[in-house]
């Protein structure tokens, strides 16, 4: 196997070798009869160079990927390619030039989607890690660059590719919302870990951001597949069946998200009415820490048993337990109990957020 002293990572050696071989195949054929070989060599060189650039970017920002991250990336790319083949088959009936435009556009979107998925996995690792390293500006810069690229692609699809903007423009907006969600959540967690004081509004801000962006992504995707169904027409073929199943699955996911958002606001309002805010005298008198997160109480909710907790910690506790976290005194059921029952139900998209919900539609719709 070809090895280069410039690369110490084994996973980078294969793309580097492919790039070198592709460039040699492109530059080594100079006869006029080898025009087709020239084109193939150029395509191979571009693909291999893009693969090497992606590997270097991933290695520089995220480090060595774990086995689960690699499997998630392969699944994302496979599902992305499957869904885009279906959409192209449903909408495209043109020559090779149009097919090349679609291929280049979806390659760009696929690269952004893959890096955005790796960023979400990286965010989950950072959130669950006991050591909070603070803000990594390289990660923030990568997310900002992805948002800029998605915006540029959206502008190109709207202006240059005007006849196709109804599909490609939605693709760019979906990636923009998805990457924006990851960036906002990362900044919230990093800011909270760097701050010496507890930021109770962080969980509410993160939940509202996640709900709103997920609903926007699902609405855009529902519009996207409805557009494909209108273009393709309702006929008895496999493409129409797949598009219809995806529309049904995404509509059900959207309905679940809206129900969870409504239940969340009901729970917040119920907590505000049932449990009063602790006064400063109560906090000074108890001089205690939150029993759930073990952080200092600056503002707190007061239970009927006179125990104090952070509002966000108490809400997270009441999702699964309708009792005081300290003395286990039972709390009255109501809107909070209904919200807990809704929140603890197993749902197909419990571990999904952002655009990952879209590409999991095939497994949940069957």
CSV table of C-alpha atoms in Angstrom, one decimal:
chain,number,residue,atom,x,y,z
A,1,UNK,CA,0.0,0.0,0.0
A,2,UNK,CA,1.2,3.5,-0.8
A,3,UNK,CA,2.4,5.4,2.2
A,4,UNK,CA,3.5,9.0,2.6
A,5,UNK,CA,5.7,10.4,5.4
A,6,UNK,CA,3.5,13.5,5.4
A,7,UNK,CA,0.5,11.6,6.7
A,8,UNK,CA,0.8,9.8,10.0
A,9,UNK,CA,-2.9,8.8,10.1
A,10,UNK,CA,-3.8,5.5,8.3
A,11,UNK,CA,-7.3,6.8,7.4
A,12,UNK,CA,-5.7,9.6,5.3
A,13,UNK,CA,-3.4,7.4,3.3
A,14,UNK,CA,-6.1,5.9,1.1
A,15,UNK,CA,-7.5,9.3,-0.1
A,16,UNK,CA,-4.0,10.6,-0.6
A,17,UNK,CA,-3.1,7.6,-2.7
A,18,UNK,CA,-6.3,8.0,-4.7
A,19,UNK,CA,-5.6,11.7,-5.3
A,20,UNK,CA,-2.1,11.0,-6.6
A,21,UNK,CA,-3.2,8.1,-8.8
A,22,UNK,CA,-6.1,10.2,-10.2
A,23,UNK,CA,-3.9,13.2,-11.0
A,24,UNK,CA,-1.4,10.9,-12.7
A,25,UNK,CA,-4.1,9.3,-14.8
A,26,UNK,CA,-5.4,12.7,-15.8
A,27,UNK,CA,-2.0,14.2,-16.7
A,28,UNK,CA,-0.5,11.1,-18.2
A,29,UNK,CA,-2.8,10.6,-21.2
A,30,UNK,CA,-2.0,13.1,-23.9
A,31,UNK,CA,-3.4,11.6,-27.1
A,32,UNK,CA,-6.5,13.0,-28.7
A,33,UNK,CA,-8.1,9.6,-28.8
A,34,UNK,CA,-8.0,9.5,-25.0
A,35,UNK,CA,-10.5,12.3,-24.5
A,36,UNK,CA,-12.8,10.1,-22.6
A,37,UNK,CA,-9.9,9.0,-20.5
A,38,UNK,CA,-9.1,12.6,-19.8
A,39,UNK,CA,-12.6,13.3,-18.6
A,40,UNK,CA,-12.6,10.2,-16.4
A,41,UNK,CA,-9.2,11.2,-15.0
A,42,UNK,CA,-10.4,14.7,-14.2
A,43,UNK,CA,-13.5,13.4,-12.5
A,44,UNK,CA,-11.4,10.9,-10.4
A,45,UNK,CA,-9.0,13.7,-9.5
A,46,UNK,CA,-11.7,16.0,-8.4
A,47,UNK,CA,-13.5,13.3,-6.3
A,48,UNK,CA,-10.3,12.1,-4.7
A,49,UNK,CA,-9.2,15.6,-3.9
A,50,UNK,CA,-12.5,16.4,-2.4
A,51,UNK,CA,-12.3,13.2,-0.3
A,52,UNK,CA,-8.8,14.1,0.9
A,53,UNK,CA,-9.9,17.6,1.8
A,54,UNK,CA,-12.9,16.3,3.8
A,55,UNK,CA,-10.6,13.8,5.6
A,56,UNK,CA,-8.2,16.6,6.5
A,57,UNK,CA,-10.9,18.9,7.7
A,58,UNK,CA,-12.5,16.1,9.8
A,59,UNK,CA,-9.2,15.1,11.3
A,60,UNK,CA,-8.3,18.8,12.1
A,61,UNK,CA,-11.6,19.7,13.7
A,62,UNK,CA,-13.0,16.5,15.2
A,63,UNK,CA,-9.8,14.4,15.6
A,64,UNK,CA,-9.9,10.7,15.3
A,65,UNK,CA,-13.5,9.5,14.8
A,66,UNK,CA,-14.9,6.7,17.0
A,67,UNK,CA,-16.4,3.6,15.6
A,68,UNK,CA,-19.9,4.9,16.3
A,69,UNK,CA,-19.2,8.2,14.6
A,70,UNK,CA,-17.9,6.4,11.5
A,71,UNK,CA,-21.0,4.2,11.4
A,72,UNK,CA,-23.3,7.2,11.8
A,73,UNK,CA,-21.5,8.9,8.9
A,74,UNK,CA,-21.8,5.9,6.6
A,75,UNK,CA,-25.5,5.6,7.5
A,76,UNK,CA,-26.1,9.3,6.8
A,77,UNK,CA,-24.4,9.2,3.5
A,78,UNK,CA,-26.2,6.0,2.4
A,79,UNK,CA,-29.6,7.4,3.4
A,80,UNK,CA,-28.8,10.8,1.8
A,81,UNK,CA,-27.8,9.2,-1.5
A,82,UNK,CA,-30.9,6.9,-1.4
A,83,UNK,CA,-33.3,9.8,-0.9
A,84,UNK,CA,-31.6,12.0,-3.5
A,85,UNK,CA,-31.7,9.3,-6.1
A,86,UNK,CA,-35.5,8.9,-5.5
A,87,UNK,CA,-36.0,12.7,-5.8
A,88,UNK,CA,-33.9,13.0,-9.0
A,89,UNK,CA,-35.7,10.0,-10.5
A,90,UNK,CA,-39.0,11.6,-9.7
A,91,UNK,CA,-38.2,15.1,-11.1
A,92,UNK,CA,-35.5,14.8,-13.7
A,93,UNK,CA,-36.1,13.9,-17.3
A,94,UNK,CA,-33.3,15.8,-19.0
A,95,UNK,CA,-30.0,15.4,-20.7
A,96,UNK,CA,-26.5,14.7,-19.3
A,97,UNK,CA,-25.8,18.4,-18.7
A,98,UNK,CA,-28.7,18.8,-16.3
A,99,UNK,CA,-27.8,15.5,-14.6
A,100,UNK,CA,-24.2,16.8,-14.1
A,101,UNK,CA,-25.6,20.0,-12.4
A,102,UNK,CA,-27.8,17.9,-10.1
A,103,UNK,CA,-24.9,15.6,-9.3
A,104,UNK,CA,-22.5,18.5,-8.4
A,105,UNK,CA,-25.2,20.2,-6.4
A,106,UNK,CA,-26.1,17.1,-4.4
A,107,UNK,CA,-22.4,16.4,-3.8
A,108,UNK,CA,-22.0,19.8,-2.2
A,109,UNK,CA,-25.1,19.4,-0.1
A,110,UNK,CA,-24.0,15.9,0.9
A,111,UNK,CA,-20.6,17.2,2.1
A,112,UNK,CA,-22.3,19.9,4.2
A,113,UNK,CA,-24.8,17.4,5.6
A,114,UNK,CA,-22.1,14.9,6.5
A,115,UNK,CA,-19.9,17.5,8.3
A,116,UNK,CA,-23.0,18.9,10.0
A,117,UNK,CA,-23.9,15.4,11.3
A,118,UNK,CA,-20.3,14.9,12.6
A,119,UNK,CA,-20.7,18.3,14.4
A,120,UNK,CA,-23.9,17.1,16.1
A,121,UNK,CA,-22.2,13.9,17.2
A,122,UNK,CA,-19.2,15.9,18.5
A,123,UNK,CA,-21.6,18.2,20.4
A,124,UNK,CA,-23.2,15.2,22.1
A,125,UNK,CA,-19.7,13.9,23.1
A,126,UNK,CA,-18.8,17.3,24.6
A,127,UNK,CA,-22.1,17.6,26.4
A,128,UNK,CA,-21.8,14.2,28.1
A,129,UNK,CA,-18.1,14.7,28.8
A,130,UNK,CA,-17.2,15.4,32.5
A,131,UNK,CA,-14.5,17.8,31.5
A,132,UNK,CA,-15.8,20.9,29.8
A,133,UNK,CA,-13.0,22.4,27.7
A,134,UNK,CA,-14.7,25.7,27.0
A,135,UNK,CA,-15.4,27.3,23.7
A,136,UNK,CA,-13.5,25.8,20.8
A,137,UNK,CA,-13.3,28.5,18.2
A,138,UNK,CA,-12.3,26.1,15.5
A,139,UNK,CA,-15.6,24.3,15.9
A,140,UNK,CA,-17.5,27.6,15.9
A,141,UNK,CA,-15.6,28.7,12.8
A,142,UNK,CA,-16.5,25.5,11.1
A,143,UNK,CA,-20.2,25.9,11.9
A,144,UNK,CA,-20.1,29.5,10.7
A,145,UNK,CA,-18.3,28.4,7.5
A,146,UNK,CA,-21.0,25.8,6.9
A,147,UNK,CA,-23.7,28.3,7.3
A,148,UNK,CA,-22.0,30.7,4.9
A,149,UNK,CA,-21.6,27.9,2.3
A,150,UNK,CA,-25.3,26.9,2.7
A,151,UNK,CA,-26.3,30.5,2.3
A,152,UNK,CA,-24.2,30.8,-0.9
A,153,UNK,CA,-25.6,27.6,-2.3
A,154,UNK,CA,-29.1,28.9,-1.5
A,155,UNK,CA,-28.3,32.1,-3.4
A,156,UNK,CA,-26.9,30.2,-6.4
A,157,UNK,CA,-29.9,27.9,-6.5
A,158,UNK,CA,-32.3,30.9,-6.3
A,159,UNK,CA,-30.5,33.0,-9.0
A,160,UNK,CA,-28.5,30.7,-11.4
A,161,UNK,CA,-30.5,27.5,-11.1
A,162,UNK,CA,-33.8,29.3,-11.2
A,163,UNK,CA,-35.9,26.5,-12.8
A,164,UNK,CA,-34.7,24.0,-10.1
A,165,UNK,CA,-34.8,26.4,-7.1
A,166,UNK,CA,-38.0,24.8,-5.7
A,167,UNK,CA,-36.0,21.7,-4.7
A,168,UNK,CA,-32.4,22.7,-4.4
A,169,UNK,CA,-33.2,26.0,-2.5
A,170,UNK,CA,-35.1,24.0,0.1
A,171,UNK,CA,-32.1,21.6,0.5
A,172,UNK,CA,-29.9,24.6,1.3
A,173,UNK,CA,-32.3,26.0,3.8
A,174,UNK,CA,-32.6,22.7,5.5
A,175,UNK,CA,-28.9,22.4,6.0
A,176,UNK,CA,-28.8,26.1,7.2
A,177,UNK,CA,-31.4,25.5,9.9
A,178,UNK,CA,-29.7,22.2,10.9
A,179,UNK,CA,-26.2,23.7,11.3
A,180,UNK,CA,-27.6,26.8,13.0
A,181,UNK,CA,-29.3,24.6,15.6
A,182,UNK,CA,-26.0,22.9,16.3
A,183,UNK,CA,-24.1,26.2,16.6
A,184,UNK,CA,-26.7,27.7,19.0
A,185,UNK,CA,-26.7,24.6,21.2
A,186,UNK,CA,-22.9,24.5,21.3
A,187,UNK,CA,-22.6,28.1,22.2
A,188,UNK,CA,-25.2,27.7,25.0
A,189,UNK,CA,-23.4,24.7,26.5
A,190,UNK,CA,-20.0,26.3,26.2
A,191,UNK,CA,-21.1,29.6,27.7
A,192,UNK,CA,-22.8,27.8,30.6
A,193,UNK,CA,-19.6,25.7,31.3
A,194,UNK,CA,-17.4,28.8,31.2
A,195,UNK,CA,-19.7,30.9,33.4
A,196,UNK,CA,-19.2,30.8,37.2
A,197,UNK,CA,-23.0,31.3,37.7
A,198,UNK,CA,-25.7,28.9,36.7
A,199,UNK,CA,-27.6,29.9,33.6
A,200,UNK,CA,-31.1,28.6,34.3
A,201,UNK,CA,-32.6,29.9,31.1
A,202,UNK,CA,-30.1,27.8,29.0
A,203,UNK,CA,-32.2,24.7,29.0
A,204,UNK,CA,-35.3,26.7,27.9
A,205,UNK,CA,-33.4,28.5,25.2
A,206,UNK,CA,-31.9,25.2,23.9
A,207,UNK,CA,-35.3,23.4,23.9
A,208,UNK,CA,-37.0,26.3,22.1
A,209,UNK,CA,-34.2,26.5,19.6
A,210,UNK,CA,-34.3,22.8,19.0
A,211,UNK,CA,-38.1,22.7,18.7
A,212,UNK,CA,-38.3,25.7,16.4
A,213,UNK,CA,-35.5,24.6,14.0
A,214,UNK,CA,-36.8,21.0,13.9
A,215,UNK,CA,-40.3,22.2,13.1
A,216,UNK,CA,-38.9,24.5,10.3
A,217,UNK,CA,-36.8,21.6,8.9
A,218,UNK,CA,-39.8,19.2,8.9
A,219,UNK,CA,-42.0,21.9,7.3
A,220,UNK,CA,-39.5,22.5,4.6
A,221,UNK,CA,-39.0,18.8,4.0
A,222,UNK,CA,-42.7,18.2,3.8
A,223,UNK,CA,-43.0,21.0,1.2
A,224,UNK,CA,-40.0,19.5,-0.6
A,225,UNK,CA,-41.6,16.0,-1.0
A,226,UNK,CA,-45.0,17.5,-1.7
A,227,UNK,CA,-43.4,19.4,-4.6
A,228,UNK,CA,-41.8,16.2,-5.8
A,229,UNK,CA,-45.1,14.4,-5.7
A,230,UNK,CA,-46.8,17.2,-7.7
A,231,UNK,CA,-44.0,17.2,-10.3
A,232,UNK,CA,-44.0,13.4,-10.6
A,233,UNK,CA,-47.8,13.0,-10.4
A,234,UNK,CA,-49.7,10.4,-8.5
A,235,UNK,CA,-49.0,7.3,-10.5
A,236,UNK,CA,-48.7,3.7,-9.5
A,237,UNK,CA,-44.9,3.3,-9.5
A,238,UNK,CA,-42.3,2.7,-6.8
A,239,UNK,CA,-41.1,6.4,-6.8
A,240,UNK,CA,-44.6,7.7,-6.0
A,241,UNK,CA,-45.0,5.1,-3.3
A,242,UNK,CA,-41.7,6.0,-1.6
A,243,UNK,CA,-42.5,9.8,-1.8
A,244,UNK,CA,-45.9,9.3,-0.3
A,245,UNK,CA,-44.6,7.1,2.5
A,246,UNK,CA,-42.0,9.8,3.3
A,247,UNK,CA,-44.7,12.5,3.3
A,248,UNK,CA,-46.8,10.5,5.8
A,249,UNK,CA,-43.8,9.8,8.0
A,250,UNK,CA,-42.6,13.4,8.1
A,251,UNK,CA,-46.1,14.6,8.7
A,252,UNK,CA,-46.4,12.3,11.8
A,253,UNK,CA,-43.0,13.5,13.0
A,254,UNK,CA,-44.1,17.1,12.6
A,255,UNK,CA,-47.3,16.4,14.6
A,256,UNK,CA,-45.3,14.8,17.4
A,257,UNK,CA,-43.0,17.8,17.6
A,258,UNK,CA,-45.8,20.2,17.8
A,259,UNK,CA,-47.5,18.2,20.5
A,260,UNK,CA,-44.3,18.1,22.5
A,261,UNK,CA,-43.8,21.8,22.1
A,262,UNK,CA,-47.4,22.5,23.4
A,263,UNK,CA,-46.9,20.0,26.3
A,264,UNK,CA,-43.6,21.8,27.2
A,265,UNK,CA,-45.2,25.2,27.4
A,266,UNK,CA,-48.1,23.7,29.4
A,267,UNK,CA,-45.6,22.2,31.9
A,268,UNK,CA,-43.8,25.5,32.2
A,269,UNK,CA,-47.0,27.3,32.9
A,270,UNK,CA,-48.2,24.6,35.3
A,271,UNK,CA,-44.9,24.8,37.3
A,272,UNK,CA,-45.2,28.6,37.4
A,273,UNK,CA,-48.7,28.4,38.9
A,274,UNK,CA,-48.2,25.4,41.2
A,275,UNK,CA,-44.8,26.1,42.7
A,276,UNK,CA,-44.0,29.6,43.7
A,277,UNK,CA,-40.6,31.2,43.2
A,278,UNK,CA,-38.4,31.1,46.4
A,279,UNK,CA,-37.7,34.5,47.9
A,280,UNK,CA,-34.2,35.7,48.6
A,281,UNK,CA,-35.0,35.3,52.3
A,282,UNK,CA,-35.8,31.6,51.7
A,283,UNK,CA,-32.6,31.1,49.7
A,284,UNK,CA,-30.5,32.8,52.4
A,285,UNK,CA,-32.2,30.9,55.2
A,286,UNK,CA,-31.7,27.5,53.7
A,287,UNK,CA,-28.2,28.4,52.3
A,288,UNK,CA,-28.3,25.2,50.3
A,289,UNK,CA,-27.4,23.9,46.9
A,290,UNK,CA,-29.7,22.3,44.4
A,291,UNK,CA,-30.0,18.6,45.3
A,292,UNK,CA,-30.2,17.7,41.6
A,293,UNK,CA,-27.3,19.6,40.0
A,294,UNK,CA,-25.4,20.4,43.2
A,295,UNK,CA,-24.9,24.0,42.2
A,296,UNK,CA,-25.5,27.2,44.2
A,297,UNK,CA,-29.1,28.4,44.3
A,298,UNK,CA,-29.5,32.0,42.9
A,299,UNK,CA,-33.1,31.6,41.9
A,300,UNK,CA,-35.2,28.6,42.8
A,301,UNK,CA,-38.6,27.0,42.9
A,302,UNK,CA,-40.1,26.2,46.3
A,303,UNK,CA,-42.0,22.9,46.7
A,304,UNK,CA,-44.8,22.4,49.3
A,305,UNK,CA,-42.3,20.6,51.5
A,306,UNK,CA,-40.1,23.7,51.5
A,307,UNK,CA,-37.3,22.2,49.5
A,308,UNK,CA,-35.7,24.4,46.9
A,309,UNK,CA,-34.5,23.5,43.4
A,310,UNK,CA,-33.5,25.2,40.1
A,311,UNK,CA,-36.5,25.5,37.9
A,312,UNK,CA,-34.8,23.7,34.9
A,313,UNK,CA,-33.6,20.9,37.2
A,314,UNK,CA,-37.0,20.5,38.8
A,315,UNK,CA,-38.7,20.4,35.4
A,316,UNK,CA,-36.3,17.7,34.2
A,317,UNK,CA,-36.9,15.7,37.4
A,318,UNK,CA,-40.7,15.9,37.0
A,319,UNK,CA,-40.5,14.4,33.6
A,320,UNK,CA,-40.0,11.0,35.2
A,321,UNK,CA,-40.8,11.4,38.9
A,322,UNK,CA,-43.9,13.1,40.5
A,323,UNK,CA,-42.2,13.5,43.9
A,324,UNK,CA,-39.8,15.8,45.7
A,325,UNK,CA,-36.2,14.8,44.8
A,326,UNK,CA,-35.1,15.2,48.5
A,327,UNK,CA,-37.9,13.9,50.7
A,328,UNK,CA,-39.9,11.9,48.1
A,329,UNK,CA,-43.2,13.6,49.1
A,330,UNK,CA,-45.7,13.0,46.3
A,331,UNK,CA,-46.7,16.0,44.3
A,332,UNK,CA,-50.2,16.5,42.9
A,333,UNK,CA,-50.8,15.3,39.4
A,334,UNK,CA,-52.1,17.6,36.7
A,335,UNK,CA,-50.6,19.2,33.7
A,336,UNK,CA,-47.2,18.1,34.9
A,337,UNK,CA,-48.2,14.5,35.2
A,338,UNK,CA,-49.7,14.6,31.7
A,339,UNK,CA,-46.5,16.2,30.3
A,340,UNK,CA,-44.4,13.5,32.1
A,341,UNK,CA,-46.6,10.8,30.5
A,342,UNK,CA,-46.1,12.4,27.1
A,343,UNK,CA,-42.4,13.0,27.5
A,344,UNK,CA,-41.5,9.4,28.7
A,345,UNK,CA,-43.3,7.7,25.8
A,346,UNK,CA,-40.9,6.0,23.4
A,347,UNK,CA,-41.0,7.7,20.1
A,348,UNK,CA,-39.1,6.8,16.9
A,349,UNK,CA,-37.4,10.2,16.8
A,350,UNK,CA,-36.4,10.3,20.5
A,351,UNK,CA,-32.7,10.2,19.7
A,352,UNK,CA,-33.0,12.2,16.5
A,353,UNK,CA,-32.9,15.9,15.9
A,354,UNK,CA,-32.2,18.2,13.0
A,355,UNK,CA,-32.1,16.8,9.6
A,356,UNK,CA,-31.4,13.3,10.9
A,357,UNK,CA,-35.2,13.0,11.5
A,358,UNK,CA,-35.8,13.3,7.7
A,359,UNK,CA,-33.5,10.5,6.6
A,360,UNK,CA,-34.9,8.1,9.2
A,361,UNK,CA,-38.3,8.3,7.6
A,362,UNK,CA,-37.9,5.2,5.5
A,363,UNK,CA,-37.5,3.0,8.6
A,364,UNK,CA,-40.4,4.4,10.5
A,365,UNK,CA,-42.9,4.5,7.6
A,366,UNK,CA,-42.7,0.9,6.8
